[in-house]
Amino acid sequence: MFADLWRPPVQQVSLCSIRTTDSSRRTRLCMMGTRLKVLRVFKDLHKTRRDVFRDDDRALTAARLKINEEFKKNKNETSEENIKEMLKMARAVETILRENVVQGEHVEENKILLRPRKSLLLDNVPYSDTPRNKT
């Protein structure tokens, strides 16, 4: 029964490494691969934005506008190196948002209520002056 469901893993092939006789076709294939990467990062940024700024319409709107503005500003970029650097930067921004941003809400004059996401909560390990020996 399970043998019918099992499929061998699919090997990912870079579209830029495909050999074709037509160089313009190869360039289009490379651009399609890059386009898919850009769209994936764009989508991931928006998912992270929705998760990080949940229930905060003002922050959700500001983040959406900023993400869209940055991608529109660079939509005509054709240099592979520049695109790779921008994708790397977008991934770094997405990681920082996901791992370092915590929502806070003013509840009183000098009090802020923090609402950390479950992914940010860690197990509390008590501090010890003397290190424990690993056994």
PDB file of C-alpha atoms in Angstrom:
ATOM      1  CA  MET A   1       0.000   0.000   0.000  1.00  0.00           C
ATOM      2  CA  PHE A   2       2.720   2.493   0.980  1.00  0.00           C
ATOM      3  CA  ALA A   3       4.858   1.417  -1.961  1.00  0.00           C
ATOM      4  CA  ASP A   4       2.279   2.941  -4.292  1.00  0.00           C
ATOM      5  CA  LEU A   5       2.486   6.282  -2.462  1.00  0.00           C
ATOM      6  CA  TRP A   6       6.274   6.477  -2.339  1.00  0.00           C
ATOM      7  CA  ARG A   7       7.957   8.481  -5.034  1.00  0.00           C
ATOM      8  CA  PRO A   8      11.682   9.074  -5.367  1.00  0.00           C
ATOM      9  CA  PRO A   9      12.807  12.572  -4.384  1.00  0.00           C
ATOM     10  CA  VAL A  10      12.859  15.104  -7.175  1.00  0.00           C
ATOM     11  CA  GLN A  11      16.261  16.512  -7.944  1.00  0.00           C
ATOM     12  CA  GLN A  12      16.322  20.269  -8.300  1.00  0.00           C
ATOM     13  CA  VAL A  13      18.117  21.478 -11.389  1.00  0.00           C
ATOM     14  CA  SER A  14      19.240  25.020 -11.918  1.00  0.00           C
ATOM     15  CA  LEU A  15      17.559  26.400 -15.004  1.00  0.00           C
ATOM     16  CA  CYS A  16      20.746  28.272 -15.849  1.00  0.00           C
ATOM     17  CA  SER A  17      22.682  25.008 -16.170  1.00  0.00           C
ATOM     18  CA  ILE A  18      20.404  23.561 -18.846  1.00  0.00           C
ATOM     19  CA  ARG A  19      22.228  23.315 -22.157  1.00  0.00           C
ATOM     20  CA  THR A  20      20.383  24.731 -25.099  1.00  0.00           C
ATOM     21  CA  THR A  21      21.483  25.671 -28.579  1.00  0.00           C
ATOM     22  CA  ASP A  22      19.592  28.947 -28.439  1.00  0.00           C
ATOM     23  CA  SER A  23      21.352  31.357 -26.067  1.00  0.00           C
ATOM     24  CA  SER A  24      18.300  33.622 -25.808  1.00  0.00           C
ATOM     25  CA  ARG A  25      16.215  30.630 -24.679  1.00  0.00           C
ATOM     26  CA  ARG A  26      18.814  29.823 -22.024  1.00  0.00           C
ATOM     27  CA  THR A  27      18.739  33.439 -20.862  1.00  0.00           C
ATOM     28  CA  ARG A  28      14.934  33.291 -20.619  1.00  0.00           C
ATOM     29  CA  LEU A  29      15.178  30.074 -18.594  1.00  0.00           C
ATOM     30  CA  CYS A  30      17.676  31.709 -16.229  1.00  0.00           C
ATOM     31  CA  MET A  31      15.442  34.726 -15.861  1.00  0.00           C
ATOM     32  CA  MET A  32      12.445  32.489 -15.118  1.00  0.00           C
ATOM     33  CA  GLY A  33      14.403  30.773 -12.342  1.00  0.00           C
ATOM     34  CA  THR A  34      15.426  34.119 -10.903  1.00  0.00           C
ATOM     35  CA  ARG A  35      11.882  35.400 -11.222  1.00  0.00           C
ATOM     36  CA  LEU A  36      10.600  32.433  -9.230  1.00  0.00           C
ATOM     37  CA  LYS A  37      13.166  33.110  -6.504  1.00  0.00           C
ATOM     38  CA  VAL A  38      12.163  36.776  -6.345  1.00  0.00           C
ATOM     39  CA  LEU A  39       8.478  35.892  -6.148  1.00  0.00           C
ATOM     40  CA  ARG A  40       9.188  33.329  -3.393  1.00  0.00           C
ATOM     41  CA  VAL A  41      11.054  35.933  -1.300  1.00  0.00           C
ATOM     42  CA  PHE A  42       8.295  38.484  -1.925  1.00  0.00           C
ATOM     43  CA  LYS A  43       5.647  36.001  -0.771  1.00  0.00           C
ATOM     44  CA  ASP A  44       7.698  34.945   2.275  1.00  0.00           C
ATOM     45  CA  LEU A  45       8.181  38.574   3.324  1.00  0.00           C
ATOM     46  CA  HIS A  46       4.442  39.184   3.192  1.00  0.00           C
ATOM     47  CA  LYS A  47       3.714  36.004   5.178  1.00  0.00           C
ATOM     48  CA  THR A  48       6.206  37.075   7.825  1.00  0.00           C
ATOM     49  CA  ARG A  49       4.720  40.582   7.866  1.00  0.00           C
ATOM     50  CA  ARG A  50       1.240  39.164   8.492  1.00  0.00           C
ATOM     51  CA  ASP A  51       2.523  36.943  11.292  1.00  0.00           C
ATOM     52  CA  VAL A  52       4.752  39.518  13.009  1.00  0.00           C
ATOM     53  CA  PHE A  53       2.311  42.459  12.890  1.00  0.00           C
ATOM     54  CA  ARG A  54      -0.902  40.502  13.508  1.00  0.00           C
ATOM     55  CA  ASP A  55      -3.743  42.694  14.851  1.00  0.00           C
ATOM     56  CA  ASP A  56      -1.819  45.924  14.126  1.00  0.00           C
ATOM     57  CA  ASP A  57      -3.395  47.447  11.024  1.00  0.00           C
ATOM     58  CA  ARG A  58      -1.072  50.450  10.961  1.00  0.00           C
ATOM     59  CA  ALA A  59       2.105  48.336  11.042  1.00  0.00           C
ATOM     60  CA  LEU A  60       0.658  45.827   8.558  1.00  0.00           C
ATOM     61  CA  THR A  61      -0.088  48.590   6.073  1.00  0.00           C
ATOM     62  CA  ALA A  62       3.280  50.302   6.523  1.00  0.00           C
ATOM     63  CA  ALA A  63       5.184  47.042   6.078  1.00  0.00           C
ATOM     64  CA  ARG A  64       3.124  46.097   3.005  1.00  0.00           C
ATOM     65  CA  LEU A  65       3.766  49.461   1.396  1.00  0.00           C
ATOM     66  CA  LYS A  66       7.504  49.296   2.136  1.00  0.00           C
ATOM     67  CA  ILE A  67       7.890  45.742   0.769  1.00  0.00           C
ATOM     68  CA  ASN A  68       5.949  46.583  -2.388  1.00  0.00           C
ATOM     69  CA  GLU A  69       7.861  49.857  -2.856  1.00  0.00           C
ATOM     70  CA  GLU A  70      11.272  48.160  -2.619  1.00  0.00           C
ATOM     71  CA  PHE A  71      10.340  45.412  -5.068  1.00  0.00           C
ATOM     72  CA  LYS A  72       8.798  47.888  -7.542  1.00  0.00           C
ATOM     73  CA  LYS A  73      11.845  50.136  -7.297  1.00  0.00           C
ATOM     74  CA  ASN A  74      14.111  47.280  -8.413  1.00  0.00           C
ATOM     75  CA  LYS A  75      11.802  45.481 -10.847  1.00  0.00           C
ATOM     76  CA  ASN A  76      13.857  46.433 -13.910  1.00  0.00           C
ATOM     77  CA  GLU A  77      17.155  45.119 -12.503  1.00  0.00           C
ATOM     78  CA  THR A  78      18.819  42.676 -14.914  1.00  0.00           C
ATOM     79  CA  SER A  79      22.207  42.033 -13.314  1.00  0.00           C
ATOM     80  CA  GLU A  80      22.296  38.536 -11.803  1.00  0.00           C
ATOM     81  CA  GLU A  81      24.812  39.635  -9.160  1.00  0.00           C
ATOM     82  CA  ASN A  82      22.700  42.596  -8.047  1.00  0.00           C
ATOM     83  CA  ILE A  83      19.565  40.455  -7.944  1.00  0.00           C
ATOM     84  CA  LYS A  84      21.332  37.828  -5.815  1.00  0.00           C
ATOM     85  CA  GLU A  85      22.507  40.519  -3.389  1.00  0.00           C
ATOM     86  CA  MET A  86      19.019  41.989  -3.141  1.00  0.00           C
ATOM     87  CA  LEU A  87      17.537  38.524  -2.545  1.00  0.00           C
ATOM     88  CA  LYS A  88      20.123  37.932   0.173  1.00  0.00           C
ATOM     89  CA  MET A  89      19.178  41.255   1.785  1.00  0.00           C
ATOM     90  CA  ALA A  90      15.449  40.438   1.576  1.00  0.00           C
ATOM     91  CA  ARG A  91      16.052  37.063   3.258  1.00  0.00           C
ATOM     92  CA  ALA A  92      18.030  38.808   6.006  1.00  0.00           C
ATOM     93  CA  VAL A  93      15.186  41.295   6.568  1.00  0.00           C
ATOM     94  CA  GLU A  94      12.673  38.451   6.698  1.00  0.00           C
ATOM     95  CA  THR A  95      14.808  36.619   9.277  1.00  0.00           C
ATOM     96  CA  ILE A  96      15.215  39.733  11.427  1.00  0.00           C
ATOM     97  CA  LEU A  97      11.466  40.388  11.368  1.00  0.00           C
ATOM     98  CA  ARG A  98      10.665  36.797  12.251  1.00  0.00           C
ATOM     99  CA  GLU A  99      13.265  36.366  15.009  1.00  0.00           C
ATOM    100  CA  ASN A 100      13.703  39.809  16.603  1.00  0.00           C
ATOM    101  CA  VAL A 101      10.472  41.811  16.421  1.00  0.00           C
ATOM    102  CA  VAL A 102       8.011  41.656  19.321  1.00  0.00           C
ATOM    103  CA  GLN A 103       4.671  43.454  19.393  1.00  0.00           C
ATOM    104  CA  GLY A 104       3.977  45.837  22.235  1.00  0.00           C
ATOM    105  CA  GLU A 105       0.827  47.706  23.223  1.00  0.00           C
ATOM    106  CA  HIS A 106       0.452  50.718  25.527  1.00  0.00           C
ATOM    107  CA  VAL A 107      -1.919  49.718  28.310  1.00  0.00           C
ATOM    108  CA  GLU A 108      -1.290  52.504  30.812  1.00  0.00           C
ATOM    109  CA  GLU A 109       0.757  55.686  31.063  1.00  0.00           C
ATOM    110  CA  ASN A 110       4.095  53.953  31.697  1.00  0.00           C
ATOM    111  CA  LYS A 111       3.261  50.347  30.886  1.00  0.00           C
ATOM    112  CA  ILE A 112       3.606  48.328  27.707  1.00  0.00           C
ATOM    113  CA  LEU A 113       2.114  44.878  27.227  1.00  0.00           C
ATOM    114  CA  LEU A 114       4.408  42.655  25.154  1.00  0.00           C
ATOM    115  CA  ARG A 115       2.857  39.981  22.973  1.00  0.00           C
ATOM    116  CA  PRO A 116       5.618  37.599  21.883  1.00  0.00           C
ATOM    117  CA  ARG A 117       4.843  34.947  19.284  1.00  0.00           C
ATOM    118  CA  LYS A 118       5.208  31.300  20.269  1.00  0.00           C
ATOM    119  CA  SER A 119       8.185  30.925  17.947  1.00  0.00           C
ATOM    120  CA  LEU A 120      10.098  33.500  20.042  1.00  0.00           C
ATOM    121  CA  LEU A 121       9.467  31.866  23.398  1.00  0.00           C
ATOM    122  CA  LEU A 122      12.340  29.743  24.652  1.00  0.00           C
ATOM    123  CA  ASP A 123      12.661  27.351  27.542  1.00  0.00           C
ATOM    124  CA  ASN A 124      13.772  29.133  30.683  1.00  0.00           C
ATOM    125  CA  VAL A 125      17.073  27.704  31.877  1.00  0.00           C
ATOM    126  CA  PRO A 126      18.134  28.803  35.370  1.00  0.00           C
ATOM    127  CA  TYR A 127      21.462  30.565  35.684  1.00  0.00           C
ATOM    128  CA  SER A 128      24.234  28.744  37.508  1.00  0.00           C
ATOM    129  CA  ASP A 129      27.600  30.191  38.604  1.00  0.00           C
ATOM    130  CA  THR A 130      29.254  26.806  38.390  1.00  0.00           C
ATOM    131  CA  PRO A 131      29.167  25.032  35.063  1.00  0.00           C
ATOM    132  CA  ARG A 132      27.772  21.534  35.018  1.00  0.00           C
ATOM    133  CA  ASN A 133      29.892  18.662  33.750  1.00  0.00           C
ATOM    134  CA  LYS A 134      28.389  16.831  30.814  1.00  0.00           C
ATOM    135  CA  THR A 135      28.074  13.130  31.476  1.00  0.00           C
TER     136      THR A 135
END
